[in-house]
Amino acid sequence: GQHQSTFNSYKFVRSGSTIADNQVTETNLNSDCFHVLGVKRTFSIDQNDLKNVYKSLMGELHPDKHANKSANERDEMTEKASIVVNAYQILSDSNARAIHLLELLGTSLDEDTTGELVGQEFLMDIMECRDKIERTDDNDKLQNLLKENSDHMNQTYLQLEKSFNEKDLDKAKKMTALMQYW
């Protein structure tokens, strides 16, 4: 589709060294989910490719593959699997991925500034939208509201993707803040 494959840097070093040996470390858990999964650091990620990378990594870390290792080594593989799961959860969620990417690029999104980024008018629109949803018993009207929200989410996502592609971090930060409300 519209996303280029982001997994050109898929890194299983097959000359005897595997993910179980070196790629996933405790420091990666707090630093770079893209590195943990061995994928290109970009907002535009093909979810099918991401899932395939995840499944492959989890296959290497599966307890059955390490049954003959020491308890410490098995515990280490369990910890590495946990790190991979965490990285996959972050990168498979567009909002979490955007927040993570912003942090890696040296700017973070915090609750104190989110309201300022999106603006009072937007916040009022969101409150009005939620109010309409709560007051509506008509299924057709609810479906229309759902479609409107879905359209807003898609537009925001596309603007966010464009902002990251153009390296416009200020706009990416604003679009990420907007995404949290849709």
PDB file of C-alpha atoms in Angstrom, residues 9-145:
ATOM      1  CA  SER A   9      17.030  -2.903   8.437  1.00  0.00           C
ATOM      2  CA  TYR A  10      15.520  -6.084   9.883  1.00  0.00           C
ATOM      3  CA  LYS A  11      18.496  -7.306  11.865  1.00  0.00           C
ATOM      4  CA  PHE A  12      18.876 -10.893  12.679  1.00  0.00           C
ATOM      5  CA  VAL A  13      22.563 -11.508  12.541  1.00  0.00           C
ATOM      6  CA  ARG A  14      22.559 -15.055  11.281  1.00  0.00           C
ATOM      7  CA  SER A  15      26.264 -15.785  11.581  1.00  0.00           C
ATOM      8  CA  GLY A  16      25.773 -17.544  14.899  1.00  0.00           C
ATOM      9  CA  SER A  17      24.436 -14.551  16.797  1.00  0.00           C
ATOM     10  CA  THR A  18      20.700 -14.123  17.344  1.00  0.00           C
ATOM     11  CA  ILE A  19      18.281 -11.753  18.998  1.00  0.00           C
ATOM     12  CA  ALA A  20      18.480 -13.993  22.021  1.00  0.00           C
ATOM     13  CA  ASP A  21      22.183 -13.223  22.276  1.00  0.00           C
ATOM     14  CA  ASN A  22      22.504  -9.493  21.832  1.00  0.00           C
ATOM     15  CA  GLN A  23      19.879  -7.297  20.197  1.00  0.00           C
ATOM     16  CA  VAL A  24      17.444  -6.901  23.078  1.00  0.00           C
ATOM     17  CA  THR A  25      18.910  -5.417  26.214  1.00  0.00           C
ATOM     18  CA  GLU A  26      17.408  -3.839  29.295  1.00  0.00           C
ATOM     19  CA  THR A  27      18.602  -0.398  28.182  1.00  0.00           C
ATOM     20  CA  ASN A  28      16.603  -0.764  24.962  1.00  0.00           C
ATOM     21  CA  LEU A  29      13.396  -1.031  26.987  1.00  0.00           C
ATOM     22  CA  ASN A  30      13.779   2.562  28.053  1.00  0.00           C
ATOM     23  CA  SER A  31      15.393   3.897  24.938  1.00  0.00           C
ATOM     24  CA  ASP A  32      14.464   2.811  21.436  1.00  0.00           C
ATOM     25  CA  CYS A  33      11.644   0.420  20.519  1.00  0.00           C
ATOM     26  CA  PHE A  34      12.649   0.645  16.867  1.00  0.00           C
ATOM     27  CA  HIS A  35      16.090  -0.729  17.739  1.00  0.00           C
ATOM     28  CA  VAL A  36      14.605  -3.476  19.927  1.00  0.00           C
ATOM     29  CA  LEU A  37      12.624  -4.771  16.952  1.00  0.00           C
ATOM     30  CA  GLY A  38      15.359  -4.002  14.433  1.00  0.00           C
ATOM     31  CA  VAL A  39      13.146  -1.733  12.327  1.00  0.00           C
ATOM     32  CA  LYS A  40      13.710   1.612  10.691  1.00  0.00           C
ATOM     33  CA  ARG A  41      12.975   4.585  12.942  1.00  0.00           C
ATOM     34  CA  THR A  42       9.998   6.108  11.162  1.00  0.00           C
ATOM     35  CA  PHE A  43       6.379   6.911  11.926  1.00  0.00           C
ATOM     36  CA  SER A  44       5.137   5.125   8.782  1.00  0.00           C
ATOM     37  CA  ILE A  45       5.222   1.461   9.703  1.00  0.00           C
ATOM     38  CA  ASP A  46       3.530  -1.326   7.784  1.00  0.00           C
ATOM     39  CA  GLN A  47       1.645  -3.164  10.527  1.00  0.00           C
ATOM     40  CA  ASN A  48       1.865  -6.541   8.767  1.00  0.00           C
ATOM     41  CA  ASP A  49       5.643  -6.246   8.509  1.00  0.00           C
ATOM     42  CA  LEU A  50       5.813  -5.182  12.147  1.00  0.00           C
ATOM     43  CA  LYS A  51       3.741  -8.192  13.202  1.00  0.00           C
ATOM     44  CA  ASN A  52       5.995 -10.536  11.191  1.00  0.00           C
ATOM     45  CA  VAL A  53       9.125  -9.110  12.829  1.00  0.00           C
ATOM     46  CA  TYR A  54       7.498  -9.450  16.241  1.00  0.00           C
ATOM     47  CA  LYS A  55       6.481 -13.069  15.640  1.00  0.00           C
ATOM     48  CA  SER A  56       9.967 -13.935  14.425  1.00  0.00           C
ATOM     49  CA  LEU A  57      11.616 -12.350  17.457  1.00  0.00           C
ATOM     50  CA  MET A  58       9.196 -14.031  19.840  1.00  0.00           C
ATOM     51  CA  GLY A  59       9.900 -17.333  18.098  1.00  0.00           C
ATOM     52  CA  GLU A  60      13.587 -16.931  18.887  1.00  0.00           C
ATOM     53  CA  LEU A  61      12.827 -16.035  22.486  1.00  0.00           C
ATOM     54  CA  HIS A  62      10.263 -18.808  23.052  1.00  0.00           C
ATOM     55  CA  PRO A  63      10.934 -20.751  26.279  1.00  0.00           C
ATOM     56  CA  ASP A  64      11.052 -24.094  24.423  1.00  0.00           C
ATOM     57  CA  LYS A  65      14.128 -22.895  22.535  1.00  0.00           C
ATOM     58  CA  HIS A  66      15.907 -22.249  25.821  1.00  0.00           C
ATOM     59  CA  ALA A  67      14.701 -25.190  27.920  1.00  0.00           C
ATOM     60  CA  ASN A  68      18.218 -26.631  28.255  1.00  0.00           C
ATOM     61  CA  LYS A  69      19.753 -23.361  29.435  1.00  0.00           C
ATOM     62  CA  SER A  70      20.365 -22.338  33.021  1.00  0.00           C
ATOM     63  CA  ALA A  71      17.639 -20.714  35.124  1.00  0.00           C
ATOM     64  CA  ASN A  72      19.453 -17.383  34.828  1.00  0.00           C
ATOM     65  CA  GLU A  73      19.599 -17.647  31.045  1.00  0.00           C
ATOM     66  CA  ARG A  74      15.919 -18.617  30.893  1.00  0.00           C
ATOM     67  CA  ASP A  75      15.064 -15.626  33.106  1.00  0.00           C
ATOM     68  CA  GLU A  76      17.099 -13.412  30.785  1.00  0.00           C
ATOM     69  CA  MET A  77      15.179 -14.720  27.751  1.00  0.00           C
ATOM     70  CA  THR A  78      11.891 -14.043  29.575  1.00  0.00           C
ATOM     71  CA  GLU A  79      13.021 -10.476  30.274  1.00  0.00           C
ATOM     72  CA  LYS A  80      14.046 -10.018  26.644  1.00  0.00           C
ATOM     73  CA  ALA A  81      10.660 -11.346  25.516  1.00  0.00           C
ATOM     74  CA  SER A  82       8.991  -8.800  27.796  1.00  0.00           C
ATOM     75  CA  ILE A  83      11.063  -6.028  26.236  1.00  0.00           C
ATOM     76  CA  VAL A  84      10.076  -7.175  22.733  1.00  0.00           C
ATOM     77  CA  VAL A  85       6.376  -7.309  23.711  1.00  0.00           C
ATOM     78  CA  ASN A  86       6.586  -3.777  25.131  1.00  0.00           C
ATOM     79  CA  ALA A  87       8.305  -2.465  22.001  1.00  0.00           C
ATOM     80  CA  TYR A  88       5.726  -4.138  19.763  1.00  0.00           C
ATOM     81  CA  GLN A  89       2.838  -2.682  21.773  1.00  0.00           C
ATOM     82  CA  ILE A  90       4.282   0.818  21.463  1.00  0.00           C
ATOM     83  CA  LEU A  91       5.085   0.616  17.753  1.00  0.00           C
ATOM     84  CA  SER A  92       1.791  -1.036  16.802  1.00  0.00           C
ATOM     85  CA  ASP A  93      -0.204   1.856  18.314  1.00  0.00           C
ATOM     86  CA  SER A  94       0.068   5.020  16.176  1.00  0.00           C
ATOM     87  CA  ASN A  95      -0.329   7.421  19.099  1.00  0.00           C
ATOM     88  CA  ALA A  96       2.169   5.595  21.335  1.00  0.00           C
ATOM     89  CA  ARG A  97       4.567   5.320  18.360  1.00  0.00           C
ATOM     90  CA  ALA A  98       4.313   9.070  17.707  1.00  0.00           C
ATOM     91  CA  ILE A  99       4.973   9.906  21.366  1.00  0.00           C
ATOM     92  CA  HIS A 100       7.941   7.513  21.429  1.00  0.00           C
ATOM     93  CA  LEU A 101       9.339   8.903  18.194  1.00  0.00           C
ATOM     94  CA  LEU A 102       9.028  12.475  19.468  1.00  0.00           C
ATOM     95  CA  GLU A 103      10.934  11.491  22.615  1.00  0.00           C
ATOM     96  CA  LEU A 104      13.669   9.833  20.562  1.00  0.00           C
ATOM     97  CA  LEU A 105      13.929  13.001  18.459  1.00  0.00           C
ATOM     98  CA  GLY A 106      14.466  15.118  21.557  1.00  0.00           C
ATOM     99  CA  THR A 107      11.018  16.568  22.147  1.00  0.00           C
ATOM    100  CA  SER A 108       8.396  15.141  24.416  1.00  0.00           C
ATOM    101  CA  LEU A 109       4.690  15.533  24.828  1.00  0.00           C
ATOM    102  CA  ASP A 110       3.597  16.156  28.382  1.00  0.00           C
ATOM    103  CA  GLU A 111       0.155  16.636  29.863  1.00  0.00           C
ATOM    104  CA  ASP A 112       0.912  20.204  30.897  1.00  0.00           C
ATOM    105  CA  THR A 113       1.417  21.402  27.334  1.00  0.00           C
ATOM    106  CA  THR A 114      -1.079  19.180  25.490  1.00  0.00           C
ATOM    107  CA  GLY A 115      -3.984  21.555  26.111  1.00  0.00           C
ATOM    108  CA  GLU A 116      -1.933  24.497  24.875  1.00  0.00           C
ATOM    109  CA  LEU A 117      -0.939  22.601  21.734  1.00  0.00           C
ATOM    110  CA  VAL A 118      -4.470  21.690  20.705  1.00  0.00           C
ATOM    111  CA  GLY A 119      -6.112  24.950  21.722  1.00  0.00           C
ATOM    112  CA  GLN A 120      -9.247  25.820  23.632  1.00  0.00           C
ATOM    113  CA  GLU A 121     -11.515  25.720  20.567  1.00  0.00           C
ATOM    114  CA  PHE A 122     -10.499  22.151  19.770  1.00  0.00           C
ATOM    115  CA  LEU A 123     -11.072  21.085  23.379  1.00  0.00           C
ATOM    116  CA  MET A 124     -14.535  22.635  23.277  1.00  0.00           C
ATOM    117  CA  ASP A 125     -15.287  20.787  20.022  1.00  0.00           C
ATOM    118  CA  ILE A 126     -14.246  17.501  21.660  1.00  0.00           C
ATOM    119  CA  MET A 127     -16.459  18.187  24.668  1.00  0.00           C
ATOM    120  CA  GLU A 128     -19.369  18.974  22.344  1.00  0.00           C
ATOM    121  CA  CYS A 129     -18.772  15.787  20.371  1.00  0.00           C
ATOM    122  CA  ARG A 130     -18.702  13.673  23.544  1.00  0.00           C
ATOM    123  CA  ASP A 131     -21.850  15.383  24.749  1.00  0.00           C
ATOM    124  CA  LYS A 132     -23.625  14.551  21.456  1.00  0.00           C
ATOM    125  CA  ILE A 133     -22.586  10.911  21.821  1.00  0.00           C
ATOM    126  CA  GLU A 134     -23.892  10.717  25.382  1.00  0.00           C
ATOM    127  CA  ARG A 135     -27.229  12.324  24.478  1.00  0.00           C
ATOM    128  CA  THR A 136     -27.868  10.286  21.327  1.00  0.00           C
ATOM    129  CA  ASP A 137     -29.988   7.169  21.510  1.00  0.00           C
ATOM    130  CA  ASP A 138     -30.501   6.933  17.743  1.00  0.00           C
ATOM    131  CA  ASN A 139     -28.195   4.306  16.264  1.00  0.00           C
ATOM    132  CA  ASP A 140     -28.022   6.039  12.858  1.00  0.00           C
ATOM    133  CA  LYS A 141     -26.920   9.282  14.498  1.00  0.00           C
ATOM    134  CA  LEU A 142     -24.338   7.398  16.539  1.00  0.00           C
ATOM    135  CA  GLN A 143     -23.016   5.761  13.373  1.00  0.00           C
ATOM    136  CA  ASN A 144     -22.725   9.194  11.728  1.00  0.00           C
ATOM    137  CA  LEU A 145     -20.830  10.526  14.747  1.00  0.00           C
TER     138      LEU A 145
END
